[in-house]
XYZ file of C-alpha atoms in Angstrom:
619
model
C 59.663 76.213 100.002
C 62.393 76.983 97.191
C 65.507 75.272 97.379
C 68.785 76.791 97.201
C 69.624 74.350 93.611
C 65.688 76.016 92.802
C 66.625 79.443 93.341
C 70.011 79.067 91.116
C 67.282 77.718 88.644
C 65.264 80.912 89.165
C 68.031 83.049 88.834
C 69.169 81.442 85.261
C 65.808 81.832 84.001
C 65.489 85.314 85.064
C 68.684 86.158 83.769
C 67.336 84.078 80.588
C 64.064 86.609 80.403
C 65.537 89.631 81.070
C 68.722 89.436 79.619
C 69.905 92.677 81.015
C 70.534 91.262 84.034
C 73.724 89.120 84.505
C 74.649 86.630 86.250
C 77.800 88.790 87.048
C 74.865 91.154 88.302
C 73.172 88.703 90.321
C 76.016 88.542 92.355
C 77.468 91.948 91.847
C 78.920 91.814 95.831
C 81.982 89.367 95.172
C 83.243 92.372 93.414
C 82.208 95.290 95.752
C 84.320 97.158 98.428
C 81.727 98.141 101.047
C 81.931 101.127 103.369
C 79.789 101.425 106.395
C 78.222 104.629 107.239
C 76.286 105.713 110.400
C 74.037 108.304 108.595
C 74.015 110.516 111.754
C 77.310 111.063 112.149
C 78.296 111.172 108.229
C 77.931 114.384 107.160
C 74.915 117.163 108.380
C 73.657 119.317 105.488
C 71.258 121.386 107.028
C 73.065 122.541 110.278
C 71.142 120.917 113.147
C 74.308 118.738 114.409
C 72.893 115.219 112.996
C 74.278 113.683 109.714
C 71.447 113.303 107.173
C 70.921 111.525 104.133
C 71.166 114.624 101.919
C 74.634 115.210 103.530
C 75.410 111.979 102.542
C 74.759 113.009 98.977
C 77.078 115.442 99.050
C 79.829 113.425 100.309
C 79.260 110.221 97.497
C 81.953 111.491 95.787
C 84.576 111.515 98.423
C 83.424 107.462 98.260
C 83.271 107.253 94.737
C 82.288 110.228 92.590
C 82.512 107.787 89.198
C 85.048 108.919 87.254
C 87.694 106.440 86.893
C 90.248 108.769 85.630
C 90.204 110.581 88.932
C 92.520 110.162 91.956
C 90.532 111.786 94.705
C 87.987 109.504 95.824
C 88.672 106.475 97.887
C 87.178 104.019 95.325
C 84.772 102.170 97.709
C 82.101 100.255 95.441
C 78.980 99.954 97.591
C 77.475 101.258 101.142
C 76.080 99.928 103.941
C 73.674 101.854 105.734
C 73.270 101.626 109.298
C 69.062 102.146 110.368
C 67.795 104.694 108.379
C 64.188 104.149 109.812
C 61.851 105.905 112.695
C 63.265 105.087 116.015
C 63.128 106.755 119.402
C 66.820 105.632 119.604
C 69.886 107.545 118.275
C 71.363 104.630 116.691
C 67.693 103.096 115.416
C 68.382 99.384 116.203
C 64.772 99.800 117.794
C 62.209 100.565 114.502
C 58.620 102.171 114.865
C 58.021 101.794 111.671
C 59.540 99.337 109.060
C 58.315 101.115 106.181
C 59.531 104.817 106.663
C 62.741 106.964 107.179
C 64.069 108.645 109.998
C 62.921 112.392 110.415
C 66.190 113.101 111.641
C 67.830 112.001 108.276
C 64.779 113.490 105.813
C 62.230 111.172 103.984
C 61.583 108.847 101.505
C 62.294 111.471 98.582
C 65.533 112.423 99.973
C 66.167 108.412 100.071
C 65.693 107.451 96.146
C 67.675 110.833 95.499
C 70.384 108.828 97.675
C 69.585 105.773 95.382
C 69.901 107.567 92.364
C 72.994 109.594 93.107
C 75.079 106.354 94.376
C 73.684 104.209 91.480
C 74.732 107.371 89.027
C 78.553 106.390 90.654
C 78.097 103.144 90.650
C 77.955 102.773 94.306
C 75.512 99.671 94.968
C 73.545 100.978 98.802
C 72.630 97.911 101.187
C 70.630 98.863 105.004
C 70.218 97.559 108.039
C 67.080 95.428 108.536
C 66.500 95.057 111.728
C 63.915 91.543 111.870
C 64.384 89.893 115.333
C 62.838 93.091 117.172
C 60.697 96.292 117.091
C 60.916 99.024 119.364
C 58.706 98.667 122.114
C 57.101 102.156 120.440
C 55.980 100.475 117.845
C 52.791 101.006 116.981
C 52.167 97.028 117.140
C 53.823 96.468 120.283
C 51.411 99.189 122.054
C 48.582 97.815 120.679
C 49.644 94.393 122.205
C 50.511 96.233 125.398
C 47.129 97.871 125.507
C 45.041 94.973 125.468
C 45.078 90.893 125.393
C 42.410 91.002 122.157
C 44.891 93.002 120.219
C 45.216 91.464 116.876
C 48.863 92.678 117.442
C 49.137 90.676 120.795
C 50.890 87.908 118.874
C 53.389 89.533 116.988
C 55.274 89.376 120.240
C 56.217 86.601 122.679
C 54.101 86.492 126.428
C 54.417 84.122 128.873
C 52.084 83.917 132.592
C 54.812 83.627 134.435
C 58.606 83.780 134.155
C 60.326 81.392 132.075
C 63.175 81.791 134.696
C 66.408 81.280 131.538
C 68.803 84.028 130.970
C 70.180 84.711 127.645
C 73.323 83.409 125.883
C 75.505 86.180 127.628
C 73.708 85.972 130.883
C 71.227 88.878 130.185
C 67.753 89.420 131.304
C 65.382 88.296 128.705
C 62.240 88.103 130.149
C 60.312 91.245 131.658
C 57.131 92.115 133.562
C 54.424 93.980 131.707
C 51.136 94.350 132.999
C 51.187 91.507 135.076
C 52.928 89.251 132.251
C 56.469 88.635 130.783
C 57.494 89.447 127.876
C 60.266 88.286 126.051
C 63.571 90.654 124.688
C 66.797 89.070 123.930
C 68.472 92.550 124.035
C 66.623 94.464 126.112
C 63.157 95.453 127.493
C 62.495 98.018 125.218
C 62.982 95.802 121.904
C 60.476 93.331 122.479
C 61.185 90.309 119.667
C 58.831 89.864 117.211
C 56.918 86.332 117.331
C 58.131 84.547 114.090
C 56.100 81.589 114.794
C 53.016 83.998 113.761
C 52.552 83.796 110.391
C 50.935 87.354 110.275
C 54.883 88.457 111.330
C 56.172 85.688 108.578
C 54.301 87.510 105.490
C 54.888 91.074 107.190
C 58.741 91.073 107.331
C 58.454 89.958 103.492
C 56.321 92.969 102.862
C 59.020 95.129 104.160
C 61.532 93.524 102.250
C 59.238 93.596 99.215
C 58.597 97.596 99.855
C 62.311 98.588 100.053
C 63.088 96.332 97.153
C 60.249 97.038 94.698
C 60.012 100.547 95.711
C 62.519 102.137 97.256
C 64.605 100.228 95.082
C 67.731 99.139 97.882
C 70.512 96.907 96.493
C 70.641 94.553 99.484
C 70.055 93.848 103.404
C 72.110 93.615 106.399
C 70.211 91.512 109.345
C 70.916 92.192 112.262
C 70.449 89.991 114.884
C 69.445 87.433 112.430
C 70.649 84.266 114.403
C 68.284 84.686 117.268
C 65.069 85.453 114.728
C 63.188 82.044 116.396
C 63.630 80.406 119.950
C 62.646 76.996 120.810
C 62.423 76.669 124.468
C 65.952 77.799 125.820
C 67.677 77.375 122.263
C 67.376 80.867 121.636
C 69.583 80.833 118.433
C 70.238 78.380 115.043
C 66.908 76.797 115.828
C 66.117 74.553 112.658
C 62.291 77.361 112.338
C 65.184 79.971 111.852
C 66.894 78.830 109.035
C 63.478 77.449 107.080
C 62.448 81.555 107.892
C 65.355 83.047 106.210
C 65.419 80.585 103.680
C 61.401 81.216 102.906
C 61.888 85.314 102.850
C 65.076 85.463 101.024
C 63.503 83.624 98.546
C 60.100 86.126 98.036
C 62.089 88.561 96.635
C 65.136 86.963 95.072
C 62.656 84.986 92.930
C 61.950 88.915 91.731
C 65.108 90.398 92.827
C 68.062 88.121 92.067
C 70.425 90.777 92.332
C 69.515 92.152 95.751
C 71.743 90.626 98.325
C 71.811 89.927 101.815
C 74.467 89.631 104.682
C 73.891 88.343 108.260
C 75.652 89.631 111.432
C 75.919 86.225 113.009
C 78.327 87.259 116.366
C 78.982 83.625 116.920
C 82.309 81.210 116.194
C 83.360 80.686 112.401
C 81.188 77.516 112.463
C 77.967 78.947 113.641
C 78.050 81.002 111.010
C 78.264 78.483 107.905
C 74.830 77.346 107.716
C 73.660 81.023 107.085
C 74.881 80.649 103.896
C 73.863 77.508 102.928
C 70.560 76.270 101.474
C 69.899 79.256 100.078
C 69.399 81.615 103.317
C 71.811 84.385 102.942
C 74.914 85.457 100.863
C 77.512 85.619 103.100
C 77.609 86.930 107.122
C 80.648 88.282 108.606
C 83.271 86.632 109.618
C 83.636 88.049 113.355
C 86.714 85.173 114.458
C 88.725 86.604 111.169
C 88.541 90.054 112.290
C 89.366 89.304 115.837
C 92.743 87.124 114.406
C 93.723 89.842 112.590
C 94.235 92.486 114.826
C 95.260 90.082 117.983
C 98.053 88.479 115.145
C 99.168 92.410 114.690
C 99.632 92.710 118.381
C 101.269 89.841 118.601
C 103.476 90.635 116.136
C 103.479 87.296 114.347
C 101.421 86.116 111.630
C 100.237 82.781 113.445
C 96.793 83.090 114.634
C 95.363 84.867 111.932
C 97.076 82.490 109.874
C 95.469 79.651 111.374
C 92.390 81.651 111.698
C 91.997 82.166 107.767
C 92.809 78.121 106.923
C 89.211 77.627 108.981
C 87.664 79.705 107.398
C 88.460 79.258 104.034
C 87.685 75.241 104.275
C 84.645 76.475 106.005
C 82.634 78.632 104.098
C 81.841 77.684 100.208
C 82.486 80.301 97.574
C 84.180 82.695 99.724
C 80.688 83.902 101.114
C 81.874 86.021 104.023
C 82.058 89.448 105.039
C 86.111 90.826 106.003
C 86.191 93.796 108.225
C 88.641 95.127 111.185
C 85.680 96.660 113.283
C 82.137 98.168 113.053
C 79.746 100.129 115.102
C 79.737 97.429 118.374
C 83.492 97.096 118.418
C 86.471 99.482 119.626
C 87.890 100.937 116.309
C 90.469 98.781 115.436
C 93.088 102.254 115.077
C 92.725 102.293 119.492
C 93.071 97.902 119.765
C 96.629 98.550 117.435
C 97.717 101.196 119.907
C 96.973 104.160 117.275
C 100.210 102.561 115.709
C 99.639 103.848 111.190
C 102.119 101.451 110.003
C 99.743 98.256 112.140
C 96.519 100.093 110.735
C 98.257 100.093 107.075
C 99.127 96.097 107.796
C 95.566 95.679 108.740
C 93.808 96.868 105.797
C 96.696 95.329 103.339
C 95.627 92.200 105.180
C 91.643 91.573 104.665
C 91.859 93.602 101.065
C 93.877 91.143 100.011
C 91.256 88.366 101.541
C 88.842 86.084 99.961
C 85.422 87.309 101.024
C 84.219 90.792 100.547
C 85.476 93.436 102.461
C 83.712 96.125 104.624
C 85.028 99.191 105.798
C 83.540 101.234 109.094
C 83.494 104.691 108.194
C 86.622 106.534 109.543
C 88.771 103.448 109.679
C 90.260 104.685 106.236
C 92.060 107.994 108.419
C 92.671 106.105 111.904
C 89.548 107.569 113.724
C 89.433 106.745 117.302
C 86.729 105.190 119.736
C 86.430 102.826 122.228
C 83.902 101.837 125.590
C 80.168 103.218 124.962
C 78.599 102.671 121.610
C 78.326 106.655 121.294
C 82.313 107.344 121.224
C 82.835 104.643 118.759
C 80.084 106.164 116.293
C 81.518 110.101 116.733
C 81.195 112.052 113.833
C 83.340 111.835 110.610
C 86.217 114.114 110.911
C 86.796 116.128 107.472
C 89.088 118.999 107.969
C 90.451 120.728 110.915
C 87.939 123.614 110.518
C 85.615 124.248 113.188
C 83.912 120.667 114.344
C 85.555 118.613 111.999
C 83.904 120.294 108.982
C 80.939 117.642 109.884
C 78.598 120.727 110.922
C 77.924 124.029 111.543
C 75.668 123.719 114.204
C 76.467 121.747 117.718
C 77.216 118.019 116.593
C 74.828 115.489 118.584
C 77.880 113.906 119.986
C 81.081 115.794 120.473
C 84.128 115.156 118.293
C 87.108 113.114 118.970
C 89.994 115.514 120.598
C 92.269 114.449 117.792
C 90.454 115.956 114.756
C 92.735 118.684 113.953
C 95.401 116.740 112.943
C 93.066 114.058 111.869
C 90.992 114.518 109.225
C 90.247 113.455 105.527
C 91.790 117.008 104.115
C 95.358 116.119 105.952
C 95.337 112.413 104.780
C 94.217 113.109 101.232
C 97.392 115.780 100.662
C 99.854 112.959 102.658
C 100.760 110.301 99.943
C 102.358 108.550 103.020
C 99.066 108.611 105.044
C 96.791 105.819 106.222
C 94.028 107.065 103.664
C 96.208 106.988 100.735
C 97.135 103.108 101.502
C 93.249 102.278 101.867
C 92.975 103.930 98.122
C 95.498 102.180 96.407
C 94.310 98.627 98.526
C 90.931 99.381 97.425
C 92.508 100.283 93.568
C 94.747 97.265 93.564
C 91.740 94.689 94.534
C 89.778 96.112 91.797
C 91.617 95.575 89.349
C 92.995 92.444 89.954
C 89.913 89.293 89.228
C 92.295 87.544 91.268
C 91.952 89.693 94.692
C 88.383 89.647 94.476
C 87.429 85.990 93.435
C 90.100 83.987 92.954
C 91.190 81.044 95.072
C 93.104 81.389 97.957
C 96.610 78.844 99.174
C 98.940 79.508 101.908
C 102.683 79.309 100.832
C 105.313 77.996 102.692
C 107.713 80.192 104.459
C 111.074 79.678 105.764
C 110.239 83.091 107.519
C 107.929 82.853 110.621
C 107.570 86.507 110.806
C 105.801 86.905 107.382
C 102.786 85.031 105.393
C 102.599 84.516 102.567
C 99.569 83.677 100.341
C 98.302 82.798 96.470
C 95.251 84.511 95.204
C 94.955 82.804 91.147
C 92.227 82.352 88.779
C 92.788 80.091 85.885
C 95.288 83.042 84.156
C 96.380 84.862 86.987
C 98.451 84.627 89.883
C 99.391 86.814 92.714
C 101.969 86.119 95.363
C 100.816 87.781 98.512
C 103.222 88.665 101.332
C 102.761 90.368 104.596
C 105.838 91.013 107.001
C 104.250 91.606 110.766
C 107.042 92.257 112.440
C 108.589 95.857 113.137
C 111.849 94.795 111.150
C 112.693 94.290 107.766
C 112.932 90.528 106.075
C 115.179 90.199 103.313
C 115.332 86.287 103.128
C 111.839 85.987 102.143
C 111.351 81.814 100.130
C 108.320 80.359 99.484
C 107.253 76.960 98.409
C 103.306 76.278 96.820
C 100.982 73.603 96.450
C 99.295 73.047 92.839
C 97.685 75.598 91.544
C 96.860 74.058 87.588
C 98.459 76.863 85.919
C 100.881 76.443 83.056
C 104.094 75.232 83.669
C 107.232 77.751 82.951
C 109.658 80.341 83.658
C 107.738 83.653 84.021
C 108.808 87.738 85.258
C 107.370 88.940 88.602
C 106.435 92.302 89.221
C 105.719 94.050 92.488
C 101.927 95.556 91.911
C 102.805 97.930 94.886
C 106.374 98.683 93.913
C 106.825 98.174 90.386
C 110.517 100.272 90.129
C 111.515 97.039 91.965
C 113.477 93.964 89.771
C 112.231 90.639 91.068
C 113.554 87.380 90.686
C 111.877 85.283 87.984
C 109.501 82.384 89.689
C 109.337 78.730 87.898
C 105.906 76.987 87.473
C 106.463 72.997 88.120
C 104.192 70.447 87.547
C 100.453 71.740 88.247
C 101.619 74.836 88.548
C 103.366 74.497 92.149
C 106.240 76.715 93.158
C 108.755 74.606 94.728
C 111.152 77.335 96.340
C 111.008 81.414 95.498
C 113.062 84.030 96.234
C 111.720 87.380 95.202
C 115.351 88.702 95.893
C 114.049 92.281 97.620
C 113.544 92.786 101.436
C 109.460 92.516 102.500
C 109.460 96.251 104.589
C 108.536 96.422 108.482
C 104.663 95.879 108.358
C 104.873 95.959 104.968
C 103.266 93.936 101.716
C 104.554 92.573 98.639
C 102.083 91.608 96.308
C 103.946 89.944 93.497
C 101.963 89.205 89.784
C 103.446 86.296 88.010
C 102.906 87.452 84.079
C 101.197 84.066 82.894
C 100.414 84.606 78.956
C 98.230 85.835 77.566
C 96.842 87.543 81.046
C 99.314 90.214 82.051
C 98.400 91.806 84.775
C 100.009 94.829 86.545
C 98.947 97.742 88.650
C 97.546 100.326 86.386
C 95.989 103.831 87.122
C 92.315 104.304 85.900
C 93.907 106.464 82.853
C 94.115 105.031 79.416
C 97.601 104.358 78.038
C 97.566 105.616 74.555
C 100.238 104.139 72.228
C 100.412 104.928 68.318
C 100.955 103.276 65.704
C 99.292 99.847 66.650
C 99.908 97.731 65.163
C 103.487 98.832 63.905
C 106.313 97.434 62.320
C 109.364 99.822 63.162
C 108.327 102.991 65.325
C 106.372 103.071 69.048
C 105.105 106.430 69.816
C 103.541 106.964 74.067
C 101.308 110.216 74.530
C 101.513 112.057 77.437
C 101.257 114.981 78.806
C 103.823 117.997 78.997
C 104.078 117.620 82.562
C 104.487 113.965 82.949
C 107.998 112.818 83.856
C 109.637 109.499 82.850
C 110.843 107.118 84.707
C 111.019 104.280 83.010
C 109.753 102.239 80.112
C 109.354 97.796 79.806
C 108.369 95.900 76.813
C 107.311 92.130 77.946
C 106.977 88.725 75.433
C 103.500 86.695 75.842
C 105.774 84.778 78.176
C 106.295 87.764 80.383
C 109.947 87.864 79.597
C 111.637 91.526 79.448
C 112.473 92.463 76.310
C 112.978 95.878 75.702
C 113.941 99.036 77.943
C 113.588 102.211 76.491
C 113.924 105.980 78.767
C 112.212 107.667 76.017
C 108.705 107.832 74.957
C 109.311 106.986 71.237
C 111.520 103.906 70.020
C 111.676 101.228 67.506
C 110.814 97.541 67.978
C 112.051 97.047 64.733
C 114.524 94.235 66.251
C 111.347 92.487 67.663
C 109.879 89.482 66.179
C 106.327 89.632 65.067
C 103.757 89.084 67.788
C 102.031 90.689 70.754
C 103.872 92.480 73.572
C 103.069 93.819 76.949
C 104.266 97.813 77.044
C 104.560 99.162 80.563
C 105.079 103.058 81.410
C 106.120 104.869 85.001
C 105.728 108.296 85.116
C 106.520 110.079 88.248
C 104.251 110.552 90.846
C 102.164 107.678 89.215
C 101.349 104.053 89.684
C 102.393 101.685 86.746
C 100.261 102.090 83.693
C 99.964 99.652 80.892
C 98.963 98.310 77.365
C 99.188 95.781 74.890
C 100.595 96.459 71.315
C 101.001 94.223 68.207
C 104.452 94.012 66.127
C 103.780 93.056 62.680
């Protein structure tokens, strides 16, 4: 069996042989935003009511379309797609066939163009694997139903007699067929496949091999992954589960480095840990965090998620967890904050701004509703207020939510106020930022029990992240922080969400600790600060994805910004290597003459605009 240290080893010496393949690559997910999409309910292109995978095509680029200088897609990196194989179920958590696509969605054609058109944005596409179970229309499970001598019989789990046991939530799991018992931990009609067969064993790597090698699928959700092996009446985390995972991650990493894998482990923070060790998965989600999240918004008070995050951050090595609010089992998180925006807008400023990689469940970005059955919290995607949400022109397989007039992508998208436009610039802000995506991550003290505040840093960067979760403004926001090993020193602060503002400067002691800061502006009702401390040489600042272009550079008198007729001014900052302010200037050329030689920080506002910036050289 390959060892986790083996499969590093495996992954440096692929790397080493086919050098176009990164490391960086290899684990590509520490830097994606994923979204989650429920194909059927995404977009239908051909009219029949039912989302489909060429629908989905045409939608990529409201997800991404791949041009950084544009403003109109929501920036989201990578996709997870719920089952996208042959089911007799709506939702397909119940496969007849582990090697196909759902008619209802199109084929395996339709499904590379899908492939190629994300990859084309850059838009990495993960599905659902569904191992534990088949559907009991699976060809192999009627075979085994048919007859004792199938040579499918023991790809499932039989028993004489009943076991008697219940499952972990009190459920049936054992039921009569034919005069046996069969086991289901979910429910009759998704038998569990028998991984103590090893004709299962080297049959779920096959599928993972096919979508992998052929269809050419950046990664795997598992669903259901705990429960893969029982042992008696330990029907989850038996020791036969973890070697499993383990052995079938590592057939096709030791191809495949850069395909990942993320496990929906429904279980307490703990539980979930040992998925990622030992080289068995990436990450899994991180179901407690979510949970702390929105009951700490309820609460109004920043406590339990607070406490929630400390666990999990000691808990899980190299940040290898999932972030989300809510997903297809769970009432959408806009209905648990009591369809409150400026809660939903706390929310996603929250796990953005997490260690871990975030997922988002399709609709959460506009404040869809859905709670009680599974169908109402998978509706279809409202797009406009034209007739059925813009989602189809024929008679949607489940009906729309009441609310999708008023809405709907279109409204959100021309509302720079609107819960859509704060999941773009969350999304935009963690992107650019290493430090938001894989830096470390320390609580600061607070003098404040209505806010939280935390560091994200990296060995040159540091971002002070607060969150107020109260309906009522702070304005006495100090902090205190532990070590951090960054260079000691006075050093400008600037707002990365509101850049017009003037901070206080912040003083790095010993090791880099902040021993009391005060920003000097008020933290906004359910509102975030998220304050970059300009350590040289790495100044970082909000910037849109369009290229600052300064002339002449290097220059020794005159400064010279290009923009366009219609861009207005608002204000101009030149910054030392120390990130002291130097220079203001409310035009677009000036001199520096009165600079010393060296290398300065130039940062432009233009109205209507997030900060922009560039470097320049005085000679």
């Amino acid at each position: 069996m390959i060892t986790h240290r083996l499969l590093q080893r495996l992954v440096l010496g692929f790397v080493f042989l086919f050098p176009h393949i990164s490391i960086s690559q290899a684990y590509w997910w520490k830097d994606a935003v994923f979204y989650e999409v429920f194909v059927r309910s995404f977009y239908d292109s051909n009219g029949d009511g039912k989302g489909d995978i060429n629908g989905l095509i045409e939608k990529l680029d409201y997800l991404n379309d791949g041009n950084p200088s544009t403003q109109s897609d929501l920036g989201v990196t990578a996709l997870w797609l719920m089952p996208i194989m042959p089911s007799p179920s709506y939702h397909g958590y119940d496969v007849t066939d582990y090697y196909g696509v759902e008619s209802d969605y199109g084929n395996r054609q339709a499904f590379k163009n899908l492939i190629d058109s994300a990859h084309a944005r850059g838009i990495k596409v993960i599905i659902d694997l569904v191992m534990n179970h088949s559907s009991s229309s699976h060809p192999w499970f009627q075979s085994a139903l048919g007859s004792v001598n199938s040579p499918f019989r023991d790809y499932y789990i039989w028993e004489d007699s009943n076991p008697g046991f219940t499952g972990p939530w009190g459920q049936t799991v054992w039921h009569p067929r034919n005069g046996k018992w069969n086991y289901g931990i979910f429910w009759n009609e998704m038998p569990d496949l028998n991984y103590r067969n090893t004709s299962v064993q080297t049959e779920m790597k096959s599928v993972a091999r096919f979508w992998t090698d052929s269809m050419h699928v950046d990664g795997f959700r598992l669903d259901a992954i705990q429960y893969l092996v029982e042992d008696g009446t330990q029907l989850s985390g038996t020791p036969e589960t973890f070697a499993y995972i383990e052995d079938w991650s590592s057939n096709f990493k030791s191809v495949h480095p850069e395909v990942m894998t993320v496990g929906e482990i429904w279980s307490p923070t703990a539980v979930g840990v040992p998925y990622v060790q030992d080289g068995r998965l990436d990450m899994c989600f991180e179901f407690d965090l979510a949970e702390s999240i929105i009951s700490s918004l309820l609460a109004n008070s920043p406590n339990t998620f607070q406490n929630m995050m400390n666990t999990v951050n000691t808990s899980f090595p190299e940040s290898r967890y999932g972030t989300f609010l809510t997903n297809h089992d769970i009432n959408r998180s806009f209905d648990q904050l009591g369809q409150n925006t400026d809660k939903a807008k706390l929310a996603a400023a929250v796990y953005l701004t997490l260690p871990g990689t975030p997922f988002i469940y399709y609709g959460e970005e506009i404040g869809m509703t859905g709670t009680g059955n599974d169908e109402t919290k998978r509706k279809p995607m409202q797009w406009s207020n034209l007739a059925n949400a813009g989602f189809s022109w024929g008679t949607p397989w489940e009906p729309l939510a009441s609310n999708y007039n008023l809405v709907n992508v279109a409204a959100q998208q021309q509302d720079n106020t609107s819960l859509w436009h704060t999941y773009q610039q969350f999304i935009s802000v963690r992107k650019e930022n290493t430090a938001l995506r894989k830096g470390a991550y320390k609580v600061m003290a607070d003098v404040n029990t209505e806010l939280i505040g935390y560091a994200r840093y990296t060995n040159d960067e540091l971002l002070l992240v607060i969150h107020n979760f109260t309906g009522n403004d702070v304005s006495n926001a100090a902090f205190a922080l532990g070590a951090t090993n960054l260079p000691e020193g006075n050093y400008a602060v600037i707002d990365l969400l509101h850049p017009e503002d003037q901070l206080a400067t912040v003083t790095l002691g010993a090791g880099g600790n902040i021993t009391n800061y005060e920003p000097g502006v008020d933290v906004a009702a359910y509102g975030t600060r998220i304050l970059s401390v300009q350590i040289a040489p790495g100044f970082k600042t909000i910037t849109s994805n369009k290229s600052l272009l300064i002339y002449p550079n290097p220059t020794d008198d005159k400064l010279q910004i290009l923009a366009n007729d219609n861009q207005v001014l608002e204000f101009i900052r030149v910054f030392d290597v120390l990130g002291n302010l130097v220079m203001n200037s409310n035009k677009l050329d000036f001199s520096v003459k009165s600079l010393p030689a060296g290398n300065y920080l130039v940062q432009v506002k233009f109205q209507n605009e997030i900060l922009r910036d560039s470097k320049f050289i005085k000679e």
